[in-house]
Coordinates of C-alpha atoms in Angstrom, one line a residue:
M170 CA 94.7 151.0 114.9
K171 CA 97.4 149.1 116.8
N172 CA 95.3 145.9 116.5
L173 CA 94.9 146.5 112.8
Y174 CA 98.7 146.7 112.3
T175 CA 99.1 143.5 114.3
T176 CA 96.6 141.7 112.2
I177 CA 98.2 142.8 108.9
L178 CA 101.6 141.7 110.2
I179 CA 100.2 138.2 111.1
L180 CA 98.7 137.9 107.6
L181 CA 101.9 138.9 105.9
V182 CA 103.9 136.4 107.9
S183 CA 101.3 133.7 107.3
F184 CA 101.4 134.3 103.5
S185 CA 105.2 134.3 103.4
F186 CA 105.1 130.7 104.7
A187 CA 101.8 129.4 103.6
Q188 CA 100.7 126.0 104.6
Q189 CA 101.2 123.1 102.2
K190 CA 98.3 122.2 100.0
P191 CA 96.3 119.3 101.5
A192 CA 96.6 116.0 99.7
T193 CA 94.2 115.4 96.8
A194 CA 90.9 113.9 98.0
G195 CA 89.6 110.6 96.8
P196 CA 90.5 106.9 97.1
T197 CA 94.1 105.9 96.6
S198 CA 95.9 102.6 96.1
F199 CA 99.6 101.7 96.7
I200 CA 102.0 99.2 98.1
L201 CA 104.7 99.6 100.7
L202 CA 107.3 96.9 100.1
G203 CA 110.2 95.7 102.2
G204 CA 110.0 97.9 105.3
T205 CA 109.8 96.8 108.9
A206 CA 106.2 97.2 109.9
H207 CA 105.4 98.1 113.5
V208 CA 101.8 97.1 113.6
G209 CA 100.9 99.0 116.7
N210 CA 99.4 96.0 118.6
G211 CA 102.8 94.6 119.7
E212 CA 103.5 92.8 116.4
V213 CA 106.5 93.5 114.2
I214 CA 106.7 92.2 110.6
E215 CA 110.1 92.2 109.0
N216 CA 110.4 92.7 105.2
S217 CA 106.7 93.5 105.1
L218 CA 104.2 94.0 102.3
I219 CA 101.4 96.5 103.0
Q220 CA 98.7 96.8 100.3
V221 CA 96.3 99.7 100.3
E222 CA 93.2 99.8 98.1
N223 CA 90.9 102.9 98.1
G224 CA 92.6 104.2 101.2
I225 CA 92.1 101.0 103.2
I226 CA 94.7 98.4 104.2
T227 CA 93.7 95.3 102.4
K228 CA 96.8 93.2 103.1
I229 CA 99.7 93.2 105.5
T230 CA 102.0 90.3 105.5
S231 CA 105.6 89.3 105.1
A232 CA 106.9 89.9 101.5
N233 CA 108.7 86.5 101.7
E234 CA 105.4 84.7 102.2
E235 CA 103.2 86.4 99.5
Q236 CA 104.3 88.6 96.6
E237 CA 101.1 88.6 94.6
T238 CA 99.1 91.8 94.8
S239 CA 95.9 93.0 93.2
T240 CA 96.5 96.8 93.3
S241 CA 97.5 98.8 90.2
G242 CA 98.8 101.6 92.3
Q243 CA 102.3 102.8 92.9
V244 CA 104.8 100.5 94.7
Y245 CA 107.1 102.2 97.2
D246 CA 110.3 100.3 97.9
I247 CA 111.0 101.1 101.5
R248 CA 113.6 98.4 102.3
G249 CA 115.7 99.4 105.3
Q250 CA 113.0 101.7 106.6
H251 CA 110.2 101.4 109.2
V252 CA 106.4 101.8 108.9
Y253 CA 104.3 103.0 111.8
P254 CA 100.6 103.8 112.4
G255 CA 99.9 107.6 112.6
I256 CA 100.6 109.0 116.0
I257 CA 97.5 110.4 117.8
A258 CA 97.6 113.4 120.2
P259 CA 94.7 113.3 122.6
N260 CA 93.6 116.2 124.8
S261 CA 95.2 118.7 122.5
T262 CA 94.7 122.4 121.7
L263 CA 96.2 122.2 118.3
G264 CA 94.5 124.6 115.9
L265 CA 92.8 126.6 118.6
V266 CA 95.7 129.2 119.1
E267 CA 98.1 130.5 116.5
V268 CA 99.9 133.3 118.3
D269 CA 99.6 133.4 122.1
A270 CA 100.2 137.1 122.3
V271 CA 97.5 137.9 119.8
R272 CA 94.1 137.5 121.4
A273 CA 92.2 137.3 118.1
T274 CA 94.0 134.0 117.3
D275 CA 93.2 132.5 120.7
D276 CA 90.0 130.3 120.8
V277 CA 91.1 127.9 123.5
N278 CA 88.4 128.8 126.1
E279 CA 85.1 130.6 126.6
I280 CA 83.7 132.6 129.4
G281 CA 81.7 130.5 131.9
S282 CA 82.0 127.5 134.1
F283 CA 79.7 124.8 132.7
L284 CA 80.1 124.7 129.0
P285 CA 79.4 121.3 127.5
H286 CA 77.7 123.0 124.6
I287 CA 80.9 124.8 123.5
R288 CA 82.2 122.8 120.5
S289 CA 86.0 123.2 119.9
I290 CA 85.7 121.9 116.4
I291 CA 84.0 125.2 115.2
A292 CA 87.1 127.1 116.1
Y293 CA 89.7 124.6 114.8
D294 CA 92.0 126.2 112.2
A295 CA 93.0 123.4 109.8
E296 CA 95.5 125.7 108.1
S297 CA 97.4 126.5 111.3
R298 CA 101.2 126.5 110.7
I299 CA 101.6 124.8 114.1
V300 CA 99.3 121.9 113.0
E301 CA 101.3 121.6 109.8
S302 CA 104.6 121.2 111.8
M303 CA 103.3 118.1 113.6
R304 CA 103.2 115.9 110.5
P305 CA 107.0 115.6 109.9
S306 CA 107.2 113.9 113.3
G307 CA 104.5 111.4 112.5
V308 CA 101.7 113.1 114.5
L309 CA 98.8 112.8 112.1
M310 CA 95.7 112.9 114.3
A311 CA 94.5 114.9 117.4
Q312 CA 91.6 115.3 119.8
I313 CA 90.9 119.1 119.7
T314 CA 90.0 120.0 123.3
P315 CA 88.9 123.4 124.8
R316 CA 90.2 124.6 128.1
G317 CA 88.8 126.8 130.9
G318 CA 85.9 126.5 133.3
R319 CA 84.7 123.5 135.3
I320 CA 83.2 121.8 132.2
T321 CA 85.5 123.2 129.4
G322 CA 83.4 122.1 126.4
T323 CA 83.1 119.3 123.9
S324 CA 86.1 118.0 121.9
S325 CA 86.3 116.4 118.4
V326 CA 88.9 114.2 116.8
V327 CA 90.5 115.4 113.5
Q328 CA 93.2 114.3 111.0
L329 CA 95.9 116.9 110.4
D330 CA 95.7 117.4 106.7
A331 CA 92.7 119.3 105.6
W332 CA 91.3 122.5 104.0
N333 CA 88.9 123.2 106.8
W334 CA 87.4 121.7 110.0
E335 CA 84.7 119.9 108.1
D336 CA 87.3 118.0 106.0
A337 CA 89.4 117.4 109.0
L338 CA 86.7 115.7 111.1
V339 CA 87.2 112.1 112.1
K340 CA 84.8 111.9 115.1
E341 CA 82.6 114.9 115.9
D342 CA 81.8 115.9 119.5
D343 CA 83.4 112.8 121.0
A344 CA 83.7 113.9 124.7
I345 CA 83.1 116.6 127.3
H346 CA 86.0 117.6 129.5
I347 CA 85.9 118.4 133.2
N348 CA 88.5 120.1 135.4
W349 CA 87.9 118.3 138.7
P350 CA 88.2 120.5 141.7
D351 CA 91.6 120.3 143.6
R352 CA 91.6 119.4 147.3
F353 CA 94.8 121.3 147.6
V354 CA 95.8 124.5 145.7
K355 CA 99.1 126.2 145.4
K356 CA 99.8 129.2 147.6
G357 CA 102.1 132.0 146.6
A358 CA 103.5 132.8 143.2
W359 CA 105.4 130.3 141.1
Y360 CA 108.7 132.2 141.5
D361 CA 108.4 132.3 145.3
P362 CA 110.9 129.8 146.9
K363 CA 108.4 129.2 149.7
V364 CA 105.6 128.2 147.3
G365 CA 103.5 125.4 148.7
Y366 CA 100.0 124.0 149.0
K367 CA 97.0 124.8 151.1
Q368 CA 93.7 123.1 151.5
N369 CA 91.0 124.2 149.1
E370 CA 88.2 125.3 151.5
K371 CA 85.7 125.3 148.6
Y372 CA 86.4 121.8 147.4
K373 CA 83.2 120.2 148.7
E374 CA 81.1 123.2 147.4
Q375 CA 82.7 122.9 143.9
V376 CA 82.1 119.2 143.7
Q377 CA 78.5 119.7 144.8
E378 CA 78.0 122.3 142.0
L379 CA 79.3 119.8 139.5
E380 CA 77.0 117.1 140.9
E381 CA 74.0 119.5 140.8
F382 CA 74.7 120.4 137.2
F383 CA 74.8 116.7 136.2
A384 CA 71.6 115.9 138.2
Q385 CA 69.8 118.8 136.5
A386 CA 71.1 117.8 133.1
K387 CA 69.9 114.2 133.6
A388 CA 66.5 115.4 134.7
Y389 CA 66.4 117.6 131.6
Q390 CA 66.8 114.5 129.4
Q391 CA 63.9 112.8 131.1
A392 CA 61.5 115.7 130.8
D393 CA 58.7 115.4 128.3
E394 CA 58.9 119.0 126.9
P395 CA 61.8 120.8 128.6
K396 CA 62.5 124.4 128.0
L397 CA 65.5 124.7 125.6
N398 CA 68.8 124.7 127.5
L399 CA 71.8 124.3 125.3
A400 CA 74.1 123.2 128.1
Y401 CA 71.8 120.5 129.3
Q402 CA 70.9 119.4 125.8
A403 CA 74.6 118.8 125.0
M404 CA 74.7 116.4 127.9
G405 CA 72.3 113.9 126.4
E406 CA 74.9 111.6 124.9
V407 CA 77.0 111.7 128.1
F408 CA 74.3 109.7 129.9
T409 CA 73.9 107.2 127.1
G410 CA 77.7 106.6 126.9
D411 CA 77.9 107.8 123.3
K412 CA 79.9 110.8 124.4
A413 CA 82.8 110.2 126.8
V414 CA 83.7 112.1 129.9
F415 CA 87.3 113.1 130.3
V416 CA 88.2 114.3 133.8
S417 CA 91.4 116.1 134.7
A418 CA 92.5 114.9 138.1
D419 CA 95.9 114.2 139.7
S420 CA 95.8 113.3 143.4
P421 CA 94.7 109.8 144.5
K422 CA 91.8 111.2 146.6
D423 CA 90.6 113.4 143.7
I424 CA 90.7 110.5 141.4
L425 CA 88.7 108.3 143.8
D426 CA 86.1 111.1 144.2
A427 CA 85.9 111.3 140.4
L428 CA 85.4 107.5 140.2
E429 CA 82.6 107.8 142.8
F430 CA 81.1 110.5 140.7
K431 CA 81.2 108.1 137.7
R432 CA 79.4 105.5 139.7
R433 CA 76.8 107.8 141.0
F434 CA 75.8 109.0 137.5
N435 CA 76.4 105.7 135.8
L436 CA 78.8 107.1 133.3
S437 CA 80.1 104.2 131.2
N438 CA 82.6 106.1 129.1
F439 CA 85.0 107.7 131.5
V440 CA 88.7 108.7 131.3
I441 CA 91.1 110.2 133.8
V442 CA 93.4 112.9 132.3
G443 CA 96.8 113.8 133.8
G444 CA 96.6 111.3 136.7
R445 CA 100.0 112.3 138.1
Y446 CA 99.5 109.9 141.1
A447 CA 97.1 107.5 139.4
H448 CA 99.6 104.7 140.0
Q449 CA 98.5 104.8 143.7
V450 CA 94.9 103.8 142.8
T451 CA 95.4 101.3 139.9
K452 CA 93.1 98.7 141.5
E453 CA 90.2 101.1 141.7
L454 CA 90.8 102.3 138.1
K455 CA 91.0 98.8 136.7
A456 CA 87.9 97.7 138.6
A457 CA 86.0 100.7 137.2
N458 CA 87.3 100.0 133.7
V459 CA 88.7 103.6 133.5
A460 CA 91.5 104.5 131.2
V461 CA 94.2 107.1 131.9
L462 CA 95.8 109.8 129.7
A463 CA 99.1 110.1 131.6
N464 CA 100.5 113.6 132.0
R465 CA 103.4 114.8 129.9
V466 CA 106.4 112.4 130.3
H467 CA 108.9 115.2 130.0
S468 CA 107.9 117.1 133.2
T469 CA 109.5 117.7 136.6
P470 CA 108.3 116.3 140.0
E471 CA 105.4 118.1 141.5
A472 CA 106.1 117.5 145.2
D473 CA 109.3 117.5 147.2
D474 CA 109.0 113.7 148.0
D475 CA 108.2 112.6 144.4
D476 CA 110.6 110.3 142.7
Y477 CA 112.6 112.3 140.3
D478 CA 111.5 110.1 137.4
L479 CA 107.9 109.7 138.4
S480 CA 106.6 111.3 135.2
Y481 CA 109.0 109.1 133.1
K482 CA 107.8 105.9 134.6
L483 CA 104.1 106.6 135.3
P484 CA 102.8 105.1 132.0
K485 CA 104.8 101.9 132.7
L486 CA 103.4 101.6 136.2
L487 CA 99.9 102.0 134.9
H488 CA 100.4 99.6 132.0
E489 CA 101.9 96.9 134.2
A490 CA 98.9 97.3 136.6
G491 CA 96.5 96.5 133.7
V492 CA 95.2 100.0 133.2
L493 CA 94.6 101.2 129.6
V494 CA 97.0 104.1 129.3
A495 CA 98.0 106.6 126.6
L496 CA 100.1 109.7 126.6
E497 CA 98.9 113.3 126.6
N498 CA 100.7 116.6 126.4
S499 CA 98.7 119.4 128.1
G500 CA 100.6 122.2 129.9
Q501 CA 103.1 124.9 129.0
M502 CA 103.8 125.2 125.3
E503 CA 101.7 122.2 124.6
R504 CA 100.9 122.9 121.0
M505 CA 104.4 123.2 119.7
N506 CA 105.6 120.4 122.0
S507 CA 103.0 118.0 120.5
R508 CA 105.5 117.1 117.8
N509 CA 107.5 115.4 120.6
F510 CA 104.9 112.6 121.1
P511 CA 107.1 109.9 119.6
F512 CA 110.0 111.0 121.9
Y513 CA 107.7 110.8 125.0
A514 CA 107.1 107.2 124.1
G515 CA 110.8 106.8 123.6
Q516 CA 111.4 108.0 127.1
V517 CA 109.0 105.4 128.5
V518 CA 111.2 102.7 126.7
A519 CA 114.1 103.9 128.8
E520 CA 112.0 103.1 131.9
G521 CA 111.5 99.5 130.9
L522 CA 108.6 99.1 128.4
S523 CA 109.4 97.5 125.1
K524 CA 109.4 99.7 122.0
E525 CA 106.2 98.1 120.8
E526 CA 104.5 98.6 124.1
A527 CA 105.6 102.2 124.1
L528 CA 104.3 102.7 120.5
Q529 CA 100.9 101.5 121.7
L530 CA 100.8 104.5 124.1
I531 CA 100.6 106.9 121.2
T532 CA 98.8 104.9 118.5
L533 CA 96.4 102.0 119.4
N534 CA 95.7 102.9 123.0
P535 CA 94.6 106.5 122.3
A536 CA 92.6 105.2 119.4
K537 CA 90.8 102.8 121.8
I538 CA 90.2 105.6 124.4
L539 CA 88.9 108.0 121.7
G540 CA 86.7 105.2 120.2
I541 CA 88.3 105.2 116.8
D542 CA 90.3 102.0 116.9
H543 CA 88.0 100.3 114.4
Q544 CA 89.6 102.6 111.7
Y545 CA 92.9 103.9 113.2
G546 CA 95.7 103.1 115.6
S547 CA 97.3 100.1 114.0
L548 CA 98.3 98.6 110.7
E549 CA 95.7 96.0 110.3
E550 CA 93.5 94.8 107.4
G551 CA 90.3 96.8 107.1
K552 CA 91.6 99.9 108.8
L553 CA 92.3 103.2 107.0
A554 CA 95.9 103.7 105.8
T555 CA 96.9 106.5 108.2
L556 CA 100.6 105.7 108.6
F557 CA 104.1 107.0 108.0
V558 CA 107.5 105.6 106.9
S559 CA 110.6 106.6 108.9
A560 CA 114.3 106.1 108.0
G561 CA 115.0 104.8 111.5
D562 CA 113.4 104.3 114.9
A563 CA 110.6 106.8 115.0
L564 CA 110.7 106.9 118.9
D565 CA 114.3 108.2 118.7
M566 CA 115.2 111.8 117.8
Q567 CA 117.9 110.6 115.4
G568 CA 115.9 107.9 113.8
N569 CA 112.7 109.9 113.4
R570 CA 113.2 111.0 109.8
L571 CA 110.0 110.6 107.7
S572 CA 110.2 109.9 104.0
L573 CA 106.5 109.2 103.4
A574 CA 103.2 109.8 105.3
F575 CA 99.6 108.9 104.4
I576 CA 96.3 110.0 106.0
D577 CA 93.3 107.8 104.9
G578 CA 95.5 106.6 102.1
R579 CA 96.3 110.1 100.8
K580 CA 99.9 110.9 100.5
I581 CA 100.5 114.1 102.4
S582 CA 103.2 116.8 102.3
L583 CA 105.9 116.6 104.9
E584 CA 107.0 120.2 104.2
S585 CA 106.4 123.0 106.8
H586 CA 107.8 126.4 107.7
H587 CA 110.4 124.5 109.7
T588 CA 111.6 122.5 106.7
Q589 CA 111.5 125.7 104.5
L590 CA 113.7 127.6 107.0
Y591 CA 116.0 124.6 107.2
K592 CA 116.6 124.6 103.5
K593 CA 116.9 128.3 103.3
Y594 CA 119.7 128.5 105.8
K595 CA 121.3 125.3 104.7
E596 CA 121.7 126.9 101.2
K597 CA 123.0 130.1 102.8
Y598 CA 125.9 128.4 104.7
E599 CA 126.7 126.1 101.8
E600 CA 127.2 129.2 99.6
E601 CA 129.4 130.8 102.2
S602 CA 131.5 127.6 102.5
E603 CA 132.1 127.7 98.8
E604 CA 133.4 131.2 98.8

């Protein structure tokens, strides 16, 4: 009975602040005129003209050079504003949990250790109010990733304005995700002032279990008439490179072991996630052609002898070493903090990267890592018009004020329960001030 009351309460709260209706489906055409276009590949076009036909960018140039256009769609005068590619949130659990304290709304993990056949997209809630609250910051796409177990499951890439998961899909079943065993594990509770690390005595055993699973899965693919095994079956595209392998690992030795694992099983599509100390093995990462999703920029040092700003500058160190790097946001309160992606990039600017280089960390680079850069990640001709217009610098909290946003050329709503509450209480205090 208690669970029934909890469910009813959630429904009432959900209906009181219902999600905005997704943008109308179908091809759209329009022009963005006069804004500063941050292309996403390092290029900036002042006083730009961006022409979109049937949801695809057909022209991007300087308005001074070419004024003639062929579209009959609406012209948006955005002089004095800035245009950016839609921000992409990789390795995200958006839409998998709505209320942490209500188990029925938590689909972030499943029971078991080796779960490549568990598909997160089936559980993705396109109407999540948390998902909706990402769009006003410019976060328009995400890689929906399960958690838990050694192989946590298979992720998919979605756009964040849809009626259901089928409509949201951009790239289905793009990667499996592995939690690499830790050589050292924490001892003691987090609140213990003497908390430290101890060697993981089962490290070799855990790595061997992972290797055995991959070996058996590879043999399954080569068998003539294998007995159906869903976990092994889901691994087929991993060995062909059509499905990526994302490995969460932080220490240099763990990363090197993961790279040896990549070599042993000839895994061509391989990404390190987190990589807190990946800057210590950049030569090996570059030689193996492995990208890194750097851990949350706004995080504290892990070890006593870490630089206080290691998390801030890690993306810069990797970028300067020639490693393809993007930002990710896993960890405590990761879903609601996903709206801070543009400000994570802004933090990296403070560490020495240019604004356009930092922008790539949340647009073009994650698009490359996710294998969707032929359609997304930058404002280039032939790509889908997934972009937004901001009154100021989108990487700065004061400048990130969106006036327009489009996904696949569809103009989307920038309203959310946050903006509704803002307007509600703004009116309240305006009325009080008039009394």
